[in-house]
Amino acid sequence: MAQNDMDQDILKVLFNEEEIHRRVEEMGRELFSRFQGRDPLFVGVLNGCFMFMADLVRASGLKSELEFIGVSSYQDATRSSGVVQITRDMQRDITGRELIIVEDILDSGNTLAFLSNYLMSKGASSITIVTMLDKPSRREKAVRADMAGFVVPDEFVVGYGLDYRQMYRNLPYIGVLKPEVYSK
Ligand code: IMP
Ligand code: MG
């Protein structure tokens, strides 16, 4: 791997680049068999989805459109505030569309509970939730992923799109951030 300035802030690597790649390829194949010929609309949840979305849509090989929606609930903390706000809305009509929501991590479930309601209220005909990571130990809302890349323990993780204060998103692996980095 190329040199980087972030490795020193990582306590341990949970999933390396190769493991992520293999898992995303599998998920892509599964999406292809579920959605082939059905014209689904991928909806990526910004900002965390950007890397996973790019890899997943290529791995799926589906003839499909892409959309993005921006939400925030964290306000720079490591715990969800529970209040979800749309920071960037979608640019098209989703009436009658089958949506594949692409998220970086399902944690408390606040974001995806809110988004599922919101997108159904806008007329989506179905919602399939695909998340790279699932942290079930911290769930507050009854939301489950239809497909999850990996289950993670109750630790704050970064990389492959996931951030702490908008940083570390560009790490090619997923790792646990050293607690001293956010308790400083
Ligand atoms: P939820 O609303 O608590 O399910 O959280 C969803 C959002 O919180 C994700 O899209 C992430 O942006 C963020 N998040 C939750 N856990 C982590 C973590 O361990 N690292 C980085 N971001 C996280
Ligand atoms: Mg985030």
XYZ file of N, CA and C and ligand atoms in Angstrom:
576
model
N 0.843 -1.208 0.000
C 0.000 0.000 0.000
C 0.879 1.259 0.000
N 0.362 2.313 -0.584
C 1.090 3.582 -0.599
C 1.237 4.112 0.821
N 2.169 5.023 0.995
C 2.365 5.591 2.337
C 1.128 6.376 2.747
N 0.834 6.394 4.047
C -0.215 7.293 4.511
C 0.027 7.730 5.940
N -0.651 8.826 6.243
C -0.432 9.580 7.454
C -1.398 9.164 8.555
N -2.265 8.211 8.264
C -3.389 7.906 9.155
C -3.201 6.616 9.937
N -2.335 5.718 9.433
C -2.166 4.401 10.060
C -1.874 4.489 11.555
N -1.135 5.505 11.941
C -0.724 5.629 13.354
C -1.908 5.880 14.287
N -3.045 6.317 13.738
C -4.231 6.584 14.575
C -5.139 5.357 14.690
N -4.738 4.267 14.054
C -5.593 3.073 14.021
C -5.104 2.040 15.034
N -6.026 1.611 15.880
C -5.709 0.611 16.906
C -5.524 -0.766 16.284
N -6.496 -1.167 15.465
C -6.353 -2.438 14.754
C -7.170 -2.446 13.469
N -6.670 -3.197 12.523
C -7.375 -3.338 11.243
C -8.379 -4.484 11.397
N -9.640 -4.218 11.061
C -10.666 -5.268 11.140
C -10.793 -6.018 9.809
N -10.812 -5.256 8.715
C -10.955 -5.861 7.389
C -10.002 -5.146 6.437
N -9.133 -5.918 5.803
C -8.183 -5.286 4.893
C -8.793 -5.147 3.498
N -8.011 -4.527 2.636
C -8.504 -4.191 1.300
C -8.985 -5.434 0.545
N -8.211 -6.496 0.653
C -8.528 -7.729 -0.063
C -9.830 -8.365 0.470
N -9.980 -8.370 1.793
C -11.201 -8.939 2.388
C -12.429 -8.119 1.989
N -12.279 -6.810 1.991
C -13.394 -5.945 1.588
C -13.753 -6.212 0.132
N -12.730 -6.283 -0.697
C -12.968 -6.505 -2.125
C -13.742 -7.814 -2.363
N -13.274 -8.869 -1.701
C -13.935 -10.172 -1.888
C -15.395 -10.140 -1.457
N -15.640 -9.502 -0.324
C -17.011 -9.446 0.202
C -17.918 -8.595 -0.694
N -17.395 -7.487 -1.172
C -18.214 -6.620 -2.035
C -18.529 -7.330 -3.355
N -17.592 -8.079 -3.867
C -17.858 -8.857 -5.088
C -19.005 -9.848 -4.856
N -18.989 -10.512 -3.698
C -20.073 -11.451 -3.366
C -21.420 -10.747 -3.283
N -21.415 -9.589 -2.618
C -22.670 -8.847 -2.464
C -23.177 -8.389 -3.827
N -22.274 -7.980 -4.685
C -22.645 -7.562 -6.037
C -23.315 -8.700 -6.798
N -22.728 -9.876 -6.688
C -23.310 -11.031 -7.384
C -24.711 -11.342 -6.853
N -24.866 -11.216 -5.537
C -26.178 -11.498 -4.953
C -27.218 -10.466 -5.423
N -26.806 -9.209 -5.479
C -27.733 -8.180 -5.974
C -28.113 -8.451 -7.422
N -27.139 -8.869 -8.213
C -27.426 -9.163 -9.618
C -28.498 -10.245 -9.724
N -28.335 -11.306 -8.926
C -29.336 -12.376 -9.068
C -30.695 -11.949 -8.525
N -30.715 -11.069 -7.526
C -32.019 -10.618 -7.020
C -32.712 -9.619 -7.935
N -31.920 -8.744 -8.580
C -32.519 -7.596 -9.266
C -32.365 -7.566 -10.784
N -31.751 -8.580 -11.337
C -31.552 -8.610 -12.785
C -32.879 -8.401 -13.521
N -32.906 -7.446 -14.439
C -34.100 -7.190 -15.242
C -35.184 -6.402 -14.532
N -34.935 -5.920 -13.310
C -35.998 -5.238 -12.556
C -35.818 -3.731 -12.433
N -34.773 -3.179 -13.022
C -34.568 -1.734 -13.061
C -34.599 -1.060 -11.668
N -33.784 -1.547 -10.732
C -33.766 -0.916 -9.409
C -33.049 0.431 -9.463
N -33.278 1.225 -8.433
C -32.570 2.508 -8.312
C -31.691 2.437 -7.061
N -30.384 2.543 -7.246
C -29.477 2.585 -6.100
C -29.551 3.977 -5.469
N -29.715 4.022 -4.161
C -29.697 5.309 -3.450
C -28.587 5.258 -2.405
N -27.525 5.978 -2.658
C -26.387 6.003 -1.738
C -26.595 7.074 -0.673
N -26.265 6.730 0.556
C -26.409 7.680 1.662
C -25.056 8.363 1.880
N -25.027 9.646 1.565
C -23.782 10.426 1.663
C -23.494 10.823 3.103
N -22.229 11.023 3.505
C -21.065 10.896 2.636
C -20.457 9.490 2.704
N -20.837 8.751 3.748
C -20.119 7.514 4.054
C -20.170 6.444 2.985
N -21.193 6.493 2.119
C -21.363 5.403 1.142
C -20.426 5.486 -0.042
N -19.722 6.609 -0.207
C -19.153 6.886 -1.538
C -18.233 5.782 -2.073
N -17.440 5.186 -1.208
C -16.468 4.199 -1.686
C -17.170 2.845 -1.922
N -17.994 2.469 -0.966
C -18.757 1.221 -1.058
C -19.687 1.267 -2.265
N -20.369 2.374 -2.442
C -21.302 2.528 -3.571
C -20.559 2.326 -4.892
N -19.414 2.969 -5.013
C -18.645 2.873 -6.269
C -18.266 1.419 -6.550
N -17.835 0.710 -5.522
C -17.422 -0.679 -5.715
C -18.624 -1.602 -5.926
N -19.697 -1.350 -5.146
C -20.862 -2.242 -5.199
C -21.585 -2.159 -6.540
N -21.782 -0.947 -7.053
C -22.520 -0.846 -8.323
C -21.728 -1.477 -9.465
N -20.401 -1.400 -9.381
C -19.596 -2.078 -10.407
C -19.665 -3.586 -10.240
N -19.608 -4.035 -8.979
C -19.640 -5.478 -8.728
C -20.987 -6.087 -9.113
N -22.065 -5.285 -9.020
C -23.406 -5.833 -9.298
C -23.623 -6.084 -10.787
N -23.013 -5.265 -11.610
C -23.220 -5.403 -13.046
C -24.650 -5.132 -13.484
N -25.456 -4.536 -12.610
C -26.864 -4.286 -12.951
C -27.002 -3.058 -13.847
N -27.932 -3.136 -14.776
C -28.275 -1.963 -15.572
C -29.219 -1.147 -14.705
N -28.720 -0.060 -14.140
C -29.505 0.627 -13.115
C -29.076 2.079 -12.992
N -29.955 2.867 -12.400
C -29.634 4.269 -12.154
C -29.107 4.436 -10.731
N -28.417 5.552 -10.510
C -27.873 5.867 -9.184
C -28.399 7.211 -8.718
N -28.613 7.299 -7.433
C -29.015 8.554 -6.796
C -28.248 8.660 -5.493
N -28.204 9.862 -4.948
C -27.589 10.043 -3.637
C -28.500 10.894 -2.774
N -28.467 10.601 -1.480
C -29.190 11.444 -0.532
C -28.219 11.744 0.608
N -28.250 12.983 1.068
C -27.339 13.370 2.150
C -28.098 13.484 3.457
N -27.589 12.850 4.503
C -28.224 12.968 5.820
C -27.143 13.227 6.859
N -27.546 13.819 7.958
C -26.584 13.942 9.050
C -27.300 13.694 10.361
N -26.616 13.021 11.274
C -27.208 12.828 12.587
C -26.138 12.921 13.657
N -24.904 13.078 13.215
C -23.811 12.929 14.178
C -23.251 14.220 14.755
N -23.236 15.244 13.968
C -22.641 16.516 14.413
C -21.285 16.329 15.092
N -20.428 15.573 14.427
C -19.032 15.432 14.861
C -18.811 14.641 16.139
N -19.820 14.014 16.668
C -19.608 13.174 17.848
C -19.436 11.732 17.384
N -19.162 10.825 18.276
C -19.054 9.428 17.883
C -20.337 8.669 18.196
N -21.346 9.358 18.681
C -22.646 8.722 18.941
C -23.734 9.481 18.205
N -24.759 8.747 17.774
C -25.855 9.369 17.042
C -26.642 10.301 17.959
N -27.037 11.443 17.405
C -27.848 12.376 18.196
C -29.307 11.926 18.200
N -29.665 11.016 17.297
C -31.046 10.554 17.192
C -31.902 11.436 16.295
N -31.434 12.636 16.009
C -32.184 13.535 15.125
C -31.528 13.509 13.754
N -32.301 13.043 12.771
C -31.731 12.904 11.435
C -32.214 14.052 10.558
N -31.301 14.669 9.844
C -31.678 15.758 8.946
C -31.234 15.434 7.530
N -32.056 15.829 6.567
C -31.645 15.673 5.171
C -30.825 16.894 4.788
N -29.610 16.656 4.367
C -28.733 17.766 3.978
C -28.682 17.935 2.464
N -29.074 16.871 1.756
C -29.164 16.959 0.287
C -30.222 15.971 -0.149
N -31.243 16.467 -0.828
C -32.333 15.562 -1.212
C -32.075 14.971 -2.601
N -32.857 13.954 -2.954
C -32.698 13.328 -4.257
C -33.225 14.245 -5.347
N -32.755 13.986 -6.544
C -33.058 14.882 -7.652
C -34.134 14.325 -8.581
N -34.755 13.203 -8.225
C -35.730 12.634 -9.160
C -36.928 12.038 -8.428
N -37.954 11.756 -9.212
C -39.170 11.131 -8.708
C -38.893 9.644 -8.483
N -39.242 9.144 -7.305
C -38.986 7.720 -7.033
C -40.287 6.918 -6.941
N -41.379 7.524 -7.385
C -42.672 6.843 -7.331
C -42.614 5.493 -8.046
N -43.012 4.453 -7.332
C -43.095 3.121 -7.928
C -41.760 2.426 -8.130
N -40.678 3.036 -7.658
C -39.356 2.445 -7.903
C -38.939 1.484 -6.781
N -38.204 0.461 -7.196
C -37.574 -0.440 -6.228
C -36.215 0.161 -5.863
N -36.044 0.486 -4.586
C -34.813 1.163 -4.167
C -33.852 0.189 -3.492
N -32.581 0.387 -3.766
C -31.518 -0.315 -3.031
C -30.751 0.771 -2.279
N -30.977 0.864 -0.983
C -30.282 1.880 -0.189
C -28.893 1.365 0.168
N -27.904 2.191 -0.064
C -26.520 1.789 0.189
C -25.936 2.654 1.304
N -25.608 2.007 2.427
C -25.122 2.706 3.621
C -23.749 2.193 4.015
N -22.999 3.012 4.725
C -21.701 2.538 5.216
C -21.866 1.640 6.441
N -22.705 2.087 7.413
C -22.848 1.307 8.639
C -24.242 1.497 9.232
N -24.795 0.406 9.722
C -26.076 0.433 10.432
C -25.746 0.292 11.911
N -26.001 1.370 12.654
C -25.568 1.429 14.053
C -26.811 1.492 14.943
N -27.219 2.679 15.400
C -28.434 2.779 16.217
C -29.676 2.446 15.402
N -29.576 2.660 14.082
C -30.728 2.444 13.208
C -31.545 3.709 12.991
N -31.188 4.785 13.678
C -31.950 6.033 13.527
C -31.970 6.524 12.077
N -30.813 6.498 11.441
C -30.727 7.027 10.074
C -31.589 6.199 9.118
N -31.444 4.886 9.168
C -32.169 4.058 8.206
C -33.652 3.946 8.533
N -34.026 4.048 9.805
C -35.457 4.064 10.154
C -36.093 5.313 9.557
N -35.426 6.430 9.750
C -35.917 7.693 9.204
C -35.977 7.645 7.674
N -34.890 7.199 7.062
C -34.821 7.194 5.595
C -35.833 6.240 4.965
N -36.021 5.075 5.571
C -36.997 4.135 5.012
C -38.388 4.759 5.005
N -38.757 5.386 6.125
C -40.063 6.063 6.176
C -40.160 7.165 5.139
N -39.121 7.953 5.074
C -39.104 9.089 4.152
C -39.255 8.610 2.703
N -38.489 7.596 2.328
C -38.500 7.138 0.934
C -39.804 6.420 0.589
N -40.373 5.687 1.553
C -41.678 5.070 1.301
C -42.737 6.165 1.146
N -42.628 7.234 1.950
C -43.614 8.330 1.857
C -43.496 9.069 0.524
N -42.350 8.959 -0.116
C -42.158 9.572 -1.446
C -42.598 8.627 -2.560
N -43.122 7.450 -2.197
C -43.726 6.588 -3.210
C -42.905 5.403 -3.679
N -41.775 5.118 -3.013
C -40.993 3.935 -3.413
C -41.864 2.690 -3.287
N -41.679 1.715 -4.191
C -42.507 0.505 -4.085
C -41.854 -0.526 -3.174
N -40.534 -0.498 -3.056
C -39.862 -1.393 -2.108
C -38.505 -0.818 -1.756
N -38.014 -1.231 -0.600
C -36.709 -0.771 -0.140
C -35.883 -1.965 0.298
N -34.695 -2.077 -0.259
C -33.743 -3.110 0.143
C -32.550 -2.392 0.763
N -32.232 -2.748 1.992
C -31.137 -2.060 2.686
C -29.855 -2.878 2.579
N -28.840 -2.258 1.982
C -27.536 -2.901 1.868
C -26.533 -2.040 2.633
N -25.888 -2.629 3.615
C -24.922 -1.875 4.400
C -23.585 -2.600 4.405
N -22.517 -1.832 4.370
C -21.192 -2.472 4.423
C -20.990 -3.097 5.791
N -21.336 -2.344 6.846
C -21.125 -2.844 8.202
C -22.422 -2.824 8.998
N -22.528 -3.762 9.914
C -23.685 -3.826 10.805
C -23.150 -3.921 12.235
N -23.613 -3.002 13.089
C -23.194 -2.991 14.507
C -24.452 -3.234 15.342
N -24.915 -4.485 15.417
C -26.235 -4.769 16.001
C -26.326 -4.479 17.498
N -25.189 -4.453 18.168
C -25.193 -4.260 19.628
C -25.737 -2.908 20.050
N -25.797 -1.949 19.124
C -26.213 -0.613 19.535
C -27.565 -0.178 18.955
N -28.314 -1.140 18.477
C -29.569 -0.795 17.807
C -30.584 -0.181 18.755
N -31.183 0.932 18.337
C -32.276 1.563 19.098
C -33.604 1.457 18.352
N -33.516 1.345 17.022
C -34.729 1.233 16.202
C -34.773 -0.154 15.569
N -36.008 -0.629 15.344
C -36.173 -1.957 14.743
C -35.928 -1.902 13.238
N -34.684 -1.851 12.858
C -34.308 -1.837 11.446
C -33.368 -3.003 11.223
N -33.564 -3.723 10.122
C -32.550 -4.722 9.814
C -32.102 -4.596 8.362
N -30.839 -4.956 8.164
C -30.288 -4.889 6.814
C -30.727 -6.128 6.048
N -31.033 -5.928 4.767
C -31.314 -7.082 3.911
C -30.016 -7.766 3.525
N -28.952 -6.974 3.493
C -27.633 -7.529 3.183
C -26.585 -6.696 3.912
N -25.678 -7.365 4.618
C -24.618 -6.648 5.334
C -23.276 -7.286 4.999
N -22.274 -6.436 4.795
C -20.942 -6.937 4.451
C -20.322 -7.693 5.611
N -20.188 -7.001 6.737
C -19.587 -7.589 7.923
C -20.297 -7.069 9.167
N -20.338 -7.915 10.189
C -20.834 -7.480 11.505
C -19.621 -6.989 12.298
N -19.770 -5.832 12.949
C -18.651 -5.293 13.737
C -19.033 -5.167 15.213
N -18.032 -5.252 16.082
C -18.287 -5.082 17.515
C -18.561 -3.619 17.853
N -18.910 -3.360 19.095
C -19.238 -1.992 19.525
C -17.974 -1.161 19.725
N -17.349 -0.816 18.612
C -16.158 0.038 18.634
C -16.312 1.032 17.507
N -15.662 2.178 17.641
C -15.792 3.196 16.597
C -14.806 2.894 15.475
N -15.346 2.669 14.297
C -14.510 2.260 13.170
C -14.455 3.343 12.091
N -13.359 3.340 11.359
C -13.170 4.304 10.275
C -12.567 3.606 9.060
N -12.586 4.316 7.937
C -11.981 3.826 6.707
C -13.033 3.296 5.747
N -12.645 3.131 4.483
C -13.535 2.680 3.426
C -14.837 3.496 3.454
N -14.694 4.804 3.566
C -15.849 5.706 3.554
C -16.257 6.208 4.920
N -15.968 5.436 5.967
C -16.396 5.843 7.318
C -15.425 6.868 7.904
N -16.000 7.858 8.569
C -15.169 8.971 9.040
C -15.199 9.167 10.544
N -14.228 9.901 10.987
C -14.325 10.594 12.267
C -14.041 12.052 11.947
N -15.009 12.934 12.186
C -14.889 14.344 11.830
C -14.431 14.542 10.381
N -15.054 13.799 9.512
C -14.814 13.881 8.058
C -13.444 13.371 7.623
N -12.673 12.822 8.554
C -11.366 12.283 8.171
C -11.373 10.754 8.196
N -10.338 10.198 7.621
C -10.083 8.742 7.530
C -10.966 8.038 6.505
N -11.828 8.791 5.809
C -12.708 8.137 4.829
C -11.896 7.451 3.742
N -10.736 7.996 3.442
C -9.957 7.474 2.308
C -9.022 6.327 2.675
N -9.086 5.829 3.898
C -8.315 4.619 4.206
C -8.878 3.456 3.385
N -8.031 2.641 2.788
C -8.543 1.540 1.968
C -9.020 0.343 2.794
N -8.745 0.343 4.096
C -9.175 -0.737 4.975
C -10.148 -0.186 6.019
N -10.761 -1.081 6.814
C -11.645 -0.657 7.905
C -10.948 -1.013 9.217
N -10.816 -0.014 10.085
C -10.107 -0.262 11.335
C -10.749 0.464 12.500
N -10.328 0.064 13.696
C -10.812 0.714 14.922
C -9.917 1.915 15.203
N -10.555 3.049 15.429
C -9.802 4.266 15.731
C -9.317 4.213 17.181
N -8.082 4.632 17.410
C -7.588 4.681 18.794
C -8.450 5.639 19.612
N -8.960 5.209 20.754
C -9.820 6.086 21.556
C -9.163 7.419 21.893
N -7.846 7.439 22.029
C -7.203 8.730 22.371
C -7.362 9.764 21.252
N -7.647 9.301 20.049
C -7.834 10.259 18.943
C -9.110 11.072 19.156
N -10.184 10.418 19.653
C -11.428 11.198 19.851
C -11.651 11.650 21.273
N -10.819 11.216 22.210
C -10.992 11.745 23.566
C -10.091 12.939 23.828
N -9.268 13.273 22.824
C -8.362 14.425 22.973
C -9.116 15.719 23.164
P -27.187 5.243 12.959
O -28.176 6.298 12.576
O -26.798 5.316 14.405
O -27.551 3.852 12.526
O -25.827 5.609 12.288
C -25.637 5.641 10.966
C -24.515 6.607 10.619
O -23.669 6.903 11.740
C -23.638 5.978 9.604
O -24.066 6.294 8.313
C -22.274 6.575 9.918
O -22.102 7.768 9.190
C -22.307 6.900 11.388
N -21.602 5.897 12.228
C -22.147 4.990 13.065
N -21.214 4.220 13.661
C -20.027 4.639 13.160
C -18.653 4.217 13.370
O -18.319 3.286 14.114
N -17.736 4.917 12.654
C -18.033 5.936 11.804
N -19.290 6.347 11.581
C -20.280 5.710 12.258
Mg -20.506 9.601 9.387
